[in-house]
Coordinates of C-alpha atoms (C1' of nucleotides) in Angstrom, one line a residue:
Chain W
X1 CA -2.6 46.2 44.6
X2 CA -5.9 45.9 42.8
X3 CA -7.0 48.7 45.1
X4 CA -4.4 51.1 43.8
X5 CA -6.0 53.6 41.4
X6 CA -4.6 52.8 38.0
X7 CA -3.9 56.3 36.9
X8 CA -0.7 58.0 35.7
X9 CA 0.1 59.1 39.2
X10 CA 0.6 55.5 40.3
X11 CA 3.0 55.0 37.4
X12 CA 4.9 58.1 38.5
X13 CA 5.1 56.7 42.0
X14 CA 6.4 53.4 40.7
X15 CA 9.1 55.2 38.7
X16 CA 10.0 57.3 41.7
X17 CA 10.2 54.4 44.0
X18 CA 12.2 52.4 41.5
X19 CA 14.8 55.2 41.4
X20 CA 14.7 56.0 45.1
X21 CA 15.3 52.4 46.2
X22 CA 17.8 51.5 43.5
X23 CA 15.8 49.4 41.2
X24 CA 16.0 51.4 38.0
X25 CA 17.8 54.6 37.3
X26 CA 17.7 56.7 34.1
X27 CA 20.8 55.8 32.1
X28 CA 23.6 58.4 32.2
X29 CA 21.6 60.2 34.9
X30 CA 24.4 62.7 35.8
X31 CA 24.5 63.9 32.2
X32 CA 20.8 64.4 32.1
X33 CA 19.8 60.9 31.0
X34 CA 19.6 59.5 27.5
X35 CA 16.3 58.8 25.9
X36 CA 15.3 55.2 25.7
X37 CA 17.9 53.7 28.0
X38 CA 17.8 52.7 31.6
X39 CA 20.2 51.3 34.2
X40 CA 19.2 48.5 36.5
X41 CA 20.4 49.3 40.0
X42 CA 21.4 47.0 42.8
X43 CA 17.9 45.8 43.5
X44 CA 16.7 46.0 39.9
X45 CA 19.4 43.6 38.7
X46 CA 18.5 41.1 41.5
X47 CA 14.9 41.3 40.5
X48 CA 15.7 41.0 36.8
X49 CA 18.0 38.1 37.3
X50 CA 15.5 36.3 39.5
X51 CA 12.9 36.5 36.6
X52 CA 15.6 35.5 34.1
X53 CA 16.6 32.5 36.0
X54 CA 13.0 31.4 36.5
X55 CA 12.5 31.6 32.7
X56 CA 15.6 29.7 32.0
X57 CA 14.8 27.0 34.5
X58 CA 11.2 26.7 33.2
X59 CA 12.1 26.7 29.5
X60 CA 15.6 25.1 29.3
X61 CA 16.6 23.2 32.4
X62 CA 13.2 21.8 33.1
X63 CA 10.9 22.4 30.1
X64 CA 7.3 21.5 30.3
X65 CA 6.0 18.1 29.2
X66 CA 4.7 18.1 25.7
X67 CA 1.0 17.8 24.8
X68 CA 1.2 14.1 24.2
X69 CA 3.2 13.4 27.4
X70 CA 6.5 13.4 25.6
X71 CA 9.8 14.9 26.8
X72 CA 10.5 18.2 25.0
X73 CA 14.1 18.7 23.8
X74 CA 15.4 22.1 24.7
X75 CA 18.8 23.6 24.5
X76 CA 20.2 27.1 25.3
X77 CA 22.2 29.5 23.2
X78 CA 23.9 32.8 23.6
X79 CA 24.6 34.3 20.2
X80 CA 26.4 37.5 19.3
X81 CA 24.6 40.7 19.4
X82 CA 26.1 41.7 16.1
X83 CA 25.5 39.2 13.3
X84 CA 26.4 39.2 9.6
X85 CA 24.5 42.1 8.0
X86 CA 22.9 39.7 5.5
X87 CA 21.1 38.2 8.5
X88 CA 18.8 41.2 8.6
X89 CA 18.3 41.2 4.9
X90 CA 17.2 37.6 5.0
X91 CA 15.0 38.2 8.1
X92 CA 13.2 41.1 6.4
X93 CA 14.3 43.6 9.0
X94 CA 16.3 45.8 6.7
X95 CA 13.2 46.2 4.5
X96 CA 10.5 45.9 7.1
X97 CA 12.2 48.2 9.6
X98 CA 12.6 50.9 7.0
X99 CA 9.0 52.0 7.1
X100 CA 8.3 54.9 4.9
X101 CA 6.5 57.7 6.8
X102 CA 4.7 60.8 5.7
X103 CA 4.0 63.8 7.8
X104 CA 1.0 66.1 7.4
X105 CA 2.6 69.5 7.3
X106 CA -0.6 71.2 8.6
X107 CA -1.7 68.9 11.4
X108 CA 1.8 67.7 12.2
X109 CA 0.5 64.1 12.3
X110 CA 2.7 61.3 11.1
X111 CA 1.6 58.2 9.3
X112 CA 3.0 55.1 7.8
X113 CA 2.7 55.7 4.1
X114 CA 1.4 52.2 3.4
X115 CA -1.1 52.4 6.3
X116 CA -2.6 55.7 5.2
X117 CA -6.3 55.9 5.8
X118 CA -8.3 58.8 4.7
X119 CA -11.5 60.3 5.9
X120 CA -13.6 62.3 3.4
X121 CA -16.6 64.5 4.0
X122 CA -19.6 63.6 2.0
X123 CA -22.7 65.6 2.6
X124 CA -25.5 63.2 2.3
X125 CA -28.7 64.2 0.5
X126 CA -31.9 62.4 -0.3
X127 CA -31.2 62.5 -4.0
X128 CA -28.2 60.2 -3.7
X129 CA -28.7 57.0 -5.5
X130 CA -27.1 53.7 -5.8
X131 CA -24.9 53.5 -8.8
X132 CA -24.2 57.2 -9.1
X133 CA -21.0 59.0 -8.3
X134 CA -20.6 62.1 -6.1
X135 CA -17.6 64.2 -5.4
X136 CA -16.4 63.8 -1.8
X137 CA -15.6 67.2 -0.5
X138 CA -12.2 68.4 0.6
X139 CA -11.4 71.9 1.6
X140 CA -9.3 73.2 -1.2
X141 CA -7.7 70.4 -3.1
X142 CA -6.5 70.3 -6.6
X143 CA -9.4 69.5 -8.8
X144 CA -8.0 66.2 -10.0
X145 CA -7.4 65.0 -6.5
X146 CA -11.0 65.1 -5.5
X147 CA -12.2 61.5 -5.4
X148 CA -15.6 60.7 -6.5
X149 CA -17.5 58.1 -4.6
X150 CA -19.9 55.8 -6.3
X151 CA -22.6 54.5 -4.1
X152 CA -22.8 50.8 -4.7
X153 CA -24.9 49.6 -1.9
X154 CA -26.3 50.9 1.3
X155 CA -27.5 49.5 4.6
X156 CA -25.9 48.3 7.8
X157 CA -23.3 45.6 7.6
X158 CA -20.2 44.1 9.3
X159 CA -18.0 46.9 8.2
X160 CA -19.7 49.3 10.5
X161 CA -18.7 47.6 13.7
X162 CA -15.2 47.1 12.4
X163 CA -14.8 50.8 11.7
X164 CA -16.5 51.8 14.9
X165 CA -13.9 49.6 16.7
X166 CA -11.1 51.7 15.3
X167 CA -10.2 53.9 18.2
X168 CA -8.5 56.7 16.3
X169 CA -11.4 57.1 13.9
X170 CA -14.0 57.0 16.6
X171 CA -12.2 59.6 18.6
X172 CA -11.5 61.8 15.6
X173 CA -15.0 61.9 14.3
X174 CA -16.7 61.7 17.6
X175 CA -19.0 59.2 16.1
X176 CA -22.4 59.0 17.6
X177 CA -24.4 56.8 15.2
X178 CA -23.8 54.8 12.1
X179 CA -26.5 55.9 9.7
X180 CA -25.6 53.4 7.0
X181 CA -22.6 52.0 5.3
X182 CA -22.1 51.8 1.6
X183 CA -19.8 50.3 -0.9
X184 CA -18.3 53.1 -3.0
X185 CA -15.5 53.7 -5.4
X186 CA -13.3 56.7 -5.8
X187 CA -12.0 58.1 -9.1
X188 CA -8.4 57.8 -8.0
X189 CA -8.5 54.4 -6.5
X190 CA -9.8 50.9 -6.7
X191 CA -13.6 50.6 -6.8
X192 CA -14.2 48.6 -3.7
X193 CA -13.7 50.7 -0.6
X194 CA -15.9 50.1 2.3
X195 CA -17.2 53.4 3.5
X196 CA -19.3 54.5 6.3
X197 CA -21.9 57.2 6.7
X198 CA -22.1 58.4 10.3
X199 CA -23.5 61.1 12.4
X200 CA -20.9 62.7 14.5
X201 CA -20.7 65.0 17.5
X202 CA -19.6 67.7 15.1
X203 CA -22.9 67.5 13.4
X204 CA -21.4 66.3 10.2
X205 CA -21.8 63.2 8.3
X206 CA -18.7 61.5 6.9
X207 CA -17.5 58.9 4.6
X208 CA -14.7 56.9 5.8
X209 CA -12.4 55.2 3.3
X210 CA -10.1 52.5 4.4
X211 CA -6.5 51.8 3.3
X212 CA -6.2 54.3 0.5
X213 CA -2.5 54.4 1.1
X214 CA -1.4 52.0 -1.6
X215 CA -3.7 53.3 -4.2
X216 CA -3.2 57.0 -3.6
X217 CA 0.5 56.8 -3.2
X218 CA 0.6 55.4 -6.7
X219 CA -0.6 58.7 -7.8
X220 CA 2.0 60.6 -6.0
X221 CA 2.1 61.9 -2.4
X222 CA 1.4 65.5 -3.6
X223 CA -2.0 64.4 -4.9
X224 CA -2.7 62.2 -1.9
X225 CA -5.3 63.7 0.5
X226 CA -4.3 64.1 4.1
X227 CA -6.1 61.5 6.2
X228 CA -7.6 63.9 8.6
X229 CA -8.2 67.0 6.6
X230 CA -8.6 65.4 3.1
X231 CA -6.5 68.2 1.8
X232 CA -4.2 67.2 -1.0
X233 CA -0.6 68.5 -1.0
X234 CA -0.4 68.6 2.8
X235 CA 1.7 65.4 3.0
X236 CA 5.5 65.3 2.9
X237 CA 7.5 63.0 0.8
X238 CA 7.6 59.5 2.3
X239 CA 10.8 59.1 4.4
X240 CA 12.3 56.0 5.7
X241 CA 12.9 55.6 9.4
X242 CA 15.4 52.9 10.2
X243 CA 14.4 51.2 13.3
X244 CA 17.7 49.2 13.7
X245 CA 20.7 50.7 15.4
X246 CA 23.8 50.3 13.4
X247 CA 27.5 50.3 14.0
X248 CA 30.7 49.9 11.9
X249 CA 33.0 47.1 13.1
X250 CA 36.6 47.4 12.0
X251 CA 39.0 50.2 11.8
X252 CA 37.5 52.1 8.9
X253 CA 34.0 53.6 9.1
X254 CA 32.6 52.7 5.7
X255 CA 29.2 51.7 4.5
X256 CA 30.6 48.3 3.5
X257 CA 31.4 47.7 7.2
X258 CA 27.9 48.6 8.3
X259 CA 26.4 46.1 10.8
X260 CA 23.4 46.2 13.0
X261 CA 22.8 45.7 16.7
X262 CA 20.2 42.8 16.7
X263 CA 16.6 44.0 16.9
X264 CA 15.7 40.6 18.3
X265 CA 17.5 37.6 19.6
X266 CA 15.6 35.1 17.4
X267 CA 17.8 35.4 14.3
X268 CA 20.9 34.2 16.3
X269 CA 19.0 31.0 16.9
X270 CA 18.1 30.5 13.2
X271 CA 21.7 31.1 12.2
X272 CA 22.8 28.3 14.5
X273 CA 20.0 25.9 13.6
X274 CA 22.4 23.8 11.4
X275 CA 25.2 23.9 14.0
X276 CA 22.9 22.7 16.8
X277 CA 21.3 19.9 14.7
X278 CA 24.8 18.8 13.6
X279 CA 26.6 19.0 17.0
X280 CA 24.0 18.0 19.5
X281 CA 21.6 15.1 19.6
X282 CA 18.4 17.0 19.4
X283 CA 15.7 15.8 17.1
X284 CA 12.7 17.7 15.7
X285 CA 10.7 18.7 17.5
X286 CA 13.0 20.7 19.7
X287 CA 13.5 24.2 21.0
X288 CA 16.4 26.6 21.3
X289 CA 16.2 29.3 23.9
X290 CA 18.1 32.5 24.4
X291 CA 18.1 35.5 26.7
X292 CA 19.8 38.7 25.8
X293 CA 19.9 42.3 24.9
X294 CA 18.2 43.6 21.8
X295 CA 18.1 47.1 20.3
X296 CA 15.6 49.1 18.5
X297 CA 15.7 52.6 17.4
X298 CA 12.3 53.3 18.7
X299 CA 10.7 56.4 17.4
X300 CA 9.3 57.2 20.8
X301 CA 10.6 55.4 23.8
X302 CA 7.8 55.8 26.3
X303 CA 6.3 54.6 29.5
X304 CA 9.3 53.9 31.7
X305 CA 11.0 50.7 30.6
X306 CA 8.0 49.5 28.6
X307 CA 9.5 50.7 25.4
X308 CA 13.2 51.4 25.5
X309 CA 15.9 51.4 22.8
X310 CA 17.9 48.7 24.6
X311 CA 15.9 45.9 26.1
X312 CA 16.3 42.3 27.1
X313 CA 14.4 39.5 25.5
X314 CA 13.7 35.9 26.4
X315 CA 13.0 34.0 23.2
X316 CA 12.6 30.4 22.3
X317 CA 12.4 29.0 18.8
X318 CA 10.6 25.7 18.7
X319 CA 11.3 23.7 15.5
X320 CA 8.7 21.2 14.6
X321 CA 7.3 19.2 11.6
X322 CA 5.0 21.5 9.5
X323 CA 2.1 19.1 10.1
X324 CA 2.4 19.6 13.9
X325 CA 2.9 23.3 14.0
X326 CA -0.6 24.2 15.0
X327 CA -0.6 21.7 17.8
X328 CA 2.7 23.2 19.2
X329 CA 1.4 26.7 18.7
X330 CA -1.5 25.9 21.0
X331 CA 0.7 24.1 23.4
X332 CA 3.2 27.0 23.9
X333 CA 0.3 29.5 24.1
X334 CA -0.9 27.6 27.1
X335 CA 2.5 27.1 28.6
X336 CA 3.5 30.6 28.3
X337 CA 0.4 31.9 30.1
X338 CA 1.1 29.4 32.9
X339 CA 4.6 30.9 33.2
X340 CA 3.3 34.4 33.6
X341 CA 0.9 33.2 36.2
X342 CA 3.8 31.5 38.0
X343 CA 5.3 34.9 38.5
X344 CA 2.4 35.7 40.8
X345 CA 0.7 38.0 38.3
X346 CA -3.0 38.5 39.0
X347 CA -4.9 36.5 36.3
X348 CA -7.5 39.2 35.6
X349 CA -4.7 41.5 34.5
X350 CA -3.5 39.1 31.9
X351 CA -5.1 38.2 28.6
X352 CA -4.5 36.7 25.2
X353 CA -5.1 38.8 22.1
X354 CA -5.0 37.2 18.7
X355 CA -3.5 39.3 15.9
X356 CA -5.8 40.2 13.1
X357 CA -4.8 39.1 9.6
X358 CA -3.7 42.6 8.6
X359 CA -1.7 43.0 11.8
X360 CA 0.4 39.8 11.3
X361 CA 4.1 40.3 10.7
X362 CA 5.4 39.5 7.2
X363 CA 6.6 36.1 8.4
X364 CA 3.8 35.0 10.6
X365 CA 0.9 32.6 10.0
X366 CA -0.6 33.2 13.4
X367 CA 0.4 35.3 16.4
X368 CA -1.1 35.8 19.8
X369 CA 0.0 38.3 22.3
X370 CA -0.1 37.9 26.0
X371 CA -1.0 41.3 27.3
X372 CA -1.0 42.9 30.7
X373 CA -3.1 45.7 32.1
X374 CA -0.4 48.2 32.9
X375 CA -1.3 51.3 34.9
X376 CA -0.6 53.4 31.9
X377 CA -2.8 51.3 29.6
X378 CA -5.6 50.7 32.0
X379 CA -8.4 49.9 31.3
X380 CA -6.7 48.7 28.1
X381 CA -3.9 46.1 27.9
X382 CA -0.3 46.3 26.6
X383 CA 1.9 43.8 25.1
X384 CA 4.0 41.5 27.2
X385 CA 4.9 38.5 25.0
X386 CA 4.2 37.5 21.5
X387 CA 3.7 33.9 20.5
X388 CA 4.1 33.6 16.8
X389 CA 3.7 30.8 14.3
X390 CA 6.4 31.7 11.9
X391 CA 6.0 28.8 9.5
X392 CA 9.2 28.0 7.7
X393 CA 9.8 31.6 6.8
X394 CA 13.1 32.2 8.7
X395 CA 14.9 29.0 7.8
X396 CA 13.8 29.3 4.2
X397 CA 15.0 32.9 4.0
X398 CA 18.4 32.0 5.5
X399 CA 18.7 29.0 3.3
X400 CA 18.2 31.2 0.3
X401 CA 20.5 34.0 1.4
X402 CA 23.3 31.9 2.8
X403 CA 23.0 29.1 0.2
X404 CA 23.3 26.6 3.0
X405 CA 20.9 23.8 3.2
X406 CA 18.8 24.2 6.4
X407 CA 16.3 21.4 5.9
X408 CA 15.9 18.5 8.3
X409 CA 15.7 14.8 7.6
X410 CA 13.1 13.2 9.9
X411 CA 14.0 9.6 10.4
X412 CA 11.1 8.9 12.7
X413 CA 8.7 10.3 10.2
X414 CA 10.3 8.2 7.5
X415 CA 9.7 5.1 9.5
X416 CA 6.2 6.1 10.3
X417 CA 5.4 6.7 6.7
X418 CA 6.9 3.3 5.8
X419 CA 4.7 1.6 8.3
X420 CA 1.7 3.5 6.9
X421 CA 2.5 2.1 3.5
X422 CA 3.4 5.3 1.8
X423 CA 5.0 5.2 -1.6
X424 CA 8.8 5.6 -1.7
X425 CA 8.3 8.8 -3.6
X426 CA 6.0 10.2 -0.8
X427 CA 8.4 9.0 1.9
X428 CA 11.3 10.7 0.3
X429 CA 9.4 13.9 -0.2
X430 CA 7.8 14.2 3.2
X431 CA 10.5 13.1 5.5
X432 CA 12.9 15.9 4.5
X433 CA 11.5 19.3 5.2
X434 CA 12.2 22.7 6.6
X435 CA 10.9 22.8 10.1
X436 CA 8.2 25.2 11.1
X437 CA 8.8 27.5 14.0
X438 CA 6.7 28.4 17.0
X439 CA 8.2 31.4 18.8
X440 CA 7.3 32.6 22.3
X441 CA 9.1 35.9 22.6
X442 CA 8.9 37.8 25.8
X443 CA 10.5 40.9 27.1
X444 CA 12.5 40.3 30.3
X445 CA 12.6 44.0 31.0
X446 CA 8.9 44.1 30.5
X447 CA 8.6 41.3 33.0
X448 CA 10.5 43.5 35.5
X449 CA 8.0 46.3 34.8
X450 CA 5.1 44.0 35.3
X451 CA 6.4 42.7 38.6
X452 CA 7.0 46.2 39.8
X453 CA 3.5 47.3 38.8
X454 CA 2.0 44.1 40.2
X455 CA 3.9 44.4 43.5
X456 CA 3.3 48.1 44.1
X457 CA 0.8 48.3 46.9
X458 CA -0.4 51.4 48.6
X459 CA -1.2 51.0 52.2
X460 CA -1.8 54.2 54.2
X461 CA -1.9 52.2 57.4
X462 CA 1.7 51.3 57.4
X463 CA 4.6 53.8 58.0
X464 CA 6.1 53.4 54.6
X465 CA 2.7 54.1 52.9
X466 CA 3.6 51.5 50.3
X467 CA 5.1 48.1 50.0
X468 CA 6.1 45.8 47.2
X469 CA 4.3 42.5 47.3
X470 CA 6.7 40.4 45.3
X471 CA 6.2 36.7 45.3
X472 CA 9.1 35.7 47.7
X473 CA 10.9 33.8 45.0
X474 CA 11.4 37.0 43.0
X475 CA 12.0 39.5 45.8
X476 CA 15.5 41.0 45.5
X477 CA 16.1 40.5 49.2
X478 CA 14.5 37.5 50.9
X479 CA 15.2 38.2 54.6
X480 CA 16.0 41.1 56.8
X481 CA 17.9 40.2 60.0
X482 CA 17.6 42.6 62.8
X483 CA 18.4 42.8 66.5
X484 CA 15.5 44.4 68.3
X485 CA 17.8 46.9 69.9
X486 CA 21.5 47.5 69.6
X487 CA 22.6 46.2 72.9
X488 CA 22.6 43.2 75.3
X489 CA 24.4 41.0 72.7
X490 CA 21.6 41.1 70.2
X491 CA 23.6 42.6 67.4
X492 CA 26.2 39.9 67.8
X493 CA 23.6 37.2 67.7
X494 CA 21.8 38.7 64.7
X495 CA 25.1 39.0 62.9
X496 CA 25.9 35.4 63.5
X497 CA 22.6 34.4 62.0
X498 CA 23.3 36.7 59.0
X499 CA 26.7 35.0 58.5
X500 CA 25.0 31.7 58.4
X501 CA 22.1 32.5 56.1
X502 CA 23.8 34.9 53.6
X503 CA 25.2 31.9 51.7
X504 CA 21.7 30.5 51.1
X505 CA 19.7 33.5 49.9
X506 CA 19.9 37.3 49.8
X507 CA 19.8 38.7 53.3
X508 CA 20.1 42.1 54.8
X509 CA 21.5 42.8 58.2
X510 CA 20.7 46.1 59.8
X511 CA 21.3 47.4 63.4
X512 CA 20.6 51.0 63.0
X513 CA 17.7 53.0 64.2
X514 CA 14.3 51.8 65.4
X515 CA 12.9 48.4 64.5
X516 CA 9.9 50.0 62.9
X517 CA 12.0 52.0 60.5
X518 CA 13.9 48.9 59.5
X519 CA 10.6 47.1 58.8
X520 CA 9.4 50.0 56.7
X521 CA 12.6 50.0 54.6
X522 CA 12.1 46.3 53.9
X523 CA 8.5 46.9 53.0
X524 CA 9.5 49.4 50.4
X525 CA 11.9 47.1 48.6
X526 CA 9.5 44.1 49.0
X527 CA 11.5 41.9 51.4
X528 CA 9.0 39.2 52.3
X529 CA 10.4 38.2 55.7
X530 CA 12.2 39.9 58.6
X531 CA 13.6 38.0 61.5
X532 CA 14.2 39.8 64.8
X533 CA 16.5 38.8 67.6
X534 CA 15.1 39.9 70.9
X535 CA 15.3 39.1 74.6
X536 CA 13.7 35.7 74.1
X537 CA 16.4 34.8 71.6
X538 CA 19.1 35.6 74.1
X539 CA 17.5 33.4 76.7
X540 CA 15.9 30.6 74.7
X541 CA 16.8 31.0 71.0
X542 CA 13.3 32.0 70.0
X543 CA 13.1 34.6 67.2
X544 CA 10.3 36.6 65.7
X545 CA 9.5 36.4 62.0
X546 CA 7.5 39.2 60.6
X547 CA 5.5 38.7 57.4
X548 CA 5.6 41.6 54.9
X549 CA 2.0 41.2 53.6
X550 CA 0.1 40.6 56.8
X551 CA 2.6 42.3 59.2
X552 CA 1.9 39.4 61.5
X553 CA 4.6 37.9 63.7
X554 CA 5.3 34.3 64.6
X555 CA 7.9 32.9 67.0
X556 CA 10.2 30.0 66.0
X557 CA 13.5 28.6 67.0
X558 CA 16.5 30.4 65.6
X559 CA 17.7 27.1 64.0
X560 CA 14.5 26.9 61.9
X561 CA 14.8 30.3 60.2
X562 CA 16.7 29.1 57.1
X563 CA 14.2 26.3 56.6
X564 CA 11.2 28.6 57.1
X565 CA 12.4 31.0 54.4
X566 CA 13.5 28.3 52.0
X567 CA 10.1 26.7 52.2
X568 CA 8.5 29.9 51.1
X569 CA 10.8 30.6 48.2
X570 CA 9.5 27.6 46.2
Chain O
rG1 C1' 10.4 63.2 14.6
rC2 C1' 5.8 66.6 15.5
rG3 C1' 2.3 69.2 19.2
rG4 C1' 1.3 70.3 24.5
rG5 C1' 3.2 70.2 29.6
rU6 C1' 7.2 69.8 33.3
rG7 C1' 12.4 70.4 35.2
rU8 C1' 15.0 73.8 42.4
rA9 C1' 18.9 68.7 47.7
rG10 C1' 18.0 61.4 47.3
rC11 C1' 12.2 62.5 47.7
rU12 C1' 7.9 66.2 48.2
rC13 C1' 7.8 71.2 47.5
rA14 C1' 9.0 76.8 48.7
rA15 C1' 11.6 81.3 47.3
rU16 C1' 7.9 90.0 43.7
rG17 C1' 14.2 90.2 39.0
rG18 C1' 17.7 91.3 45.0
rC19 C1' 21.6 86.4 50.6
rA20 C1' 18.5 79.2 47.6
rG21 C1' 15.0 77.4 51.9
rA22 C1' 11.6 73.8 54.6
rG23 C1' 9.9 68.9 55.7
rC24 C1' 11.1 64.0 54.8
rG25 C1' 15.5 61.3 54.0
rC26 C1' 20.6 59.9 54.6
rU27 C1' 25.2 59.6 58.0
rA28 C1' 27.4 59.4 63.1
rG29 C1' 26.5 59.2 68.3
rC30 C1' 23.1 58.8 72.5
rC31 C1' 18.5 56.6 73.7
rU32 C1' 15.2 52.7 72.5
rU33 C1' 12.3 45.5 74.1
rC34 C1' 8.4 45.2 67.8
rC35 C1' 6.3 48.8 63.0
rA36 C1' 9.6 55.5 59.7
rA37 C1' 9.5 57.6 68.3
rG38 C1' 13.0 61.2 70.7
rC39 C1' 17.7 64.1 71.5
rU40 C1' 22.5 65.8 69.5
rA41 C1' 25.8 66.7 65.5
rG42 C1' 26.3 66.4 60.4
rC43 C1' 25.3 65.5 54.7
rU44 C1' 23.1 66.9 50.1
rG45 C1' 22.4 72.1 45.0
rU46 C1' 27.2 74.9 39.1
rU47 C1' 18.3 75.9 40.4
rG48 C1' 18.6 69.9 33.9
rU49 C1' 22.5 72.0 30.4
rG50 C1' 24.4 76.2 27.3
rG51 C1' 23.9 81.0 25.8
rG52 C1' 21.4 86.0 26.1
rU53 C1' 18.9 90.4 28.5
rU54 C1' 20.0 92.9 33.2
rC55 C1' 23.8 96.5 38.1
rG56 C1' 21.7 91.8 39.5
rA57 C1' 18.3 85.7 36.8
rC58 C1' 15.4 79.8 40.1
rU59 C1' 12.4 83.9 38.1
rC60 C1' 12.5 87.1 31.6
rC61 C1' 14.3 85.5 26.3
rC62 C1' 16.7 81.8 22.9
rA63 C1' 18.7 77.1 22.2
rU64 C1' 19.4 72.2 23.9
rC65 C1' 18.7 67.7 26.9
rA66 C1' 15.5 64.6 29.8
rC67 C1' 10.8 63.2 31.6
rC68 C1' 5.1 63.1 31.2
rC69 C1' 0.6 63.3 27.8
rG70 C1' -1.1 62.9 22.5
rC71 C1' 0.4 61.3 17.3
rU72 C1' 3.6 57.5 15.2
rC73 C1' 6.2 52.9 16.2
rC74 C1' 6.6 48.6 19.0
rA75 C1' 9.2 42.8 22.4

RNA sequence: GCGGGUGUAGCUCAAUGGCAGAGCGCUAGCCUUCCAAGCUAGCUGUUGUGGGUUCGACUCCCAUCACCCGCUCCA
């Protein structure tokens, strides 16, 4: 699979194969499809359920042993997709998912208003001096919207590499060389922008001003220069794009009934924190895991099932004492990577990526992504799972909004503090707290995509031209059972074997057409093993097992087939 | 949502404005002792959808939907 050229055509082949063999269909296909939604076909649902069950087993039924050798308490949950609307006010989604956007009417680019970055043109000249101000040029802006830049310092610095690392800027400017960077101020904004003086492929030299959004929006969008052209007046009024899908439970469609389809499964866990603590015997630290559908009104669903409006998540919220949060963060980071590797994903296609400070969500103290090198991101990586240190944000928010106490009394900590000779005051204060949360949140539907990409293997030497190299445990069908030819009692014998094994794992029984064709079909859907009943079987119960990856065949007794396959499903 | 591209059978693709086709596939039968063999018979289309121009539209025009690429967003 590493040999497959990682270009868009490969992705198209994967999408085509997924549809042709019944893994994934466009939703509402006969009506022309509906953007951002996909249906999982007969094989797709088997694959998805296999991954889902593996996660549930790994996280809930048999969770990993903790960093200090302790047993980790873990329970499951399946909360409603629609929660009380206040949930999403408390979580920050109503505000955070209403990002104001502005469009550049000329270039048709769209930007988040609070993320606006502008690029101005500044023709450098030898006369420029530190401490003096110069107007940065813009094509035809209103006079009062021309910022003046004050040169505060010059010389190379850290900002240069940071800005050069900004893909969009690099591409836009065609930056060749960084000539110098300066600290400058602009007349409309704060006096501390980092700017950069570069030589570009266009032969111009530019000044780049970061994060002008906040400051310039304060002066009105009509005076805000467009990020790319620096023209004022090109931007539209900021408009909100709600990224949550809504619905109106109850007989009357009224704003007061408005509810949201959950954009993440996590909040259902926080809402049940108190219930779980009260009704089960879990003690902090413990985790609550949930698998289910989530919905986001994505602006642009793209890249097959990578970004869809309805998707499935596998999330776990791990509640721990604030003092231990970092320890557990590191622990889950490691465990989650192990889990992805257990799917049979090639290690070199996985990586961690820490979020920068300015990239962190409003709630998070630290977040790391596990990323995968998808064919459509290659050589770059795309998100697969986020592991976030959410602090006490969620429980605190829900405590405030619901007026329900969501803190936790830690009896063990109380005892420990007593032993350490802490004062009664300190004991009282520290043993009752709002737990911190470590959240590994992964996309089940993304895992399906990863396994499809990972398994997709071109092989011109075999009749199918392609096969899916799933780890046997995750293959939708485990075993093909074929009579070599449809005569001499072979079909009957093969059918009897099928009847025996179908109760143990997913088997497919096929009599039709040539044996080669049947093998080819199994290759295409990633069936790891095929067993063939031939003349030897009829005379001495010896069958042939054919391996999908090597295409090699071995002979074993018919009575050992079940055991042979089961051994390889572990 | 914006810009560009694409849309014909399950798949890959043909068809000057003039009868919608081929290969693969799929189904049934025959044949067949290990990798999509062969023979026979069959299956599949409101040419993405809806309008318009025309005697006549897969073909030209408009709208719309979906997909791909870029922007934006993002598990």
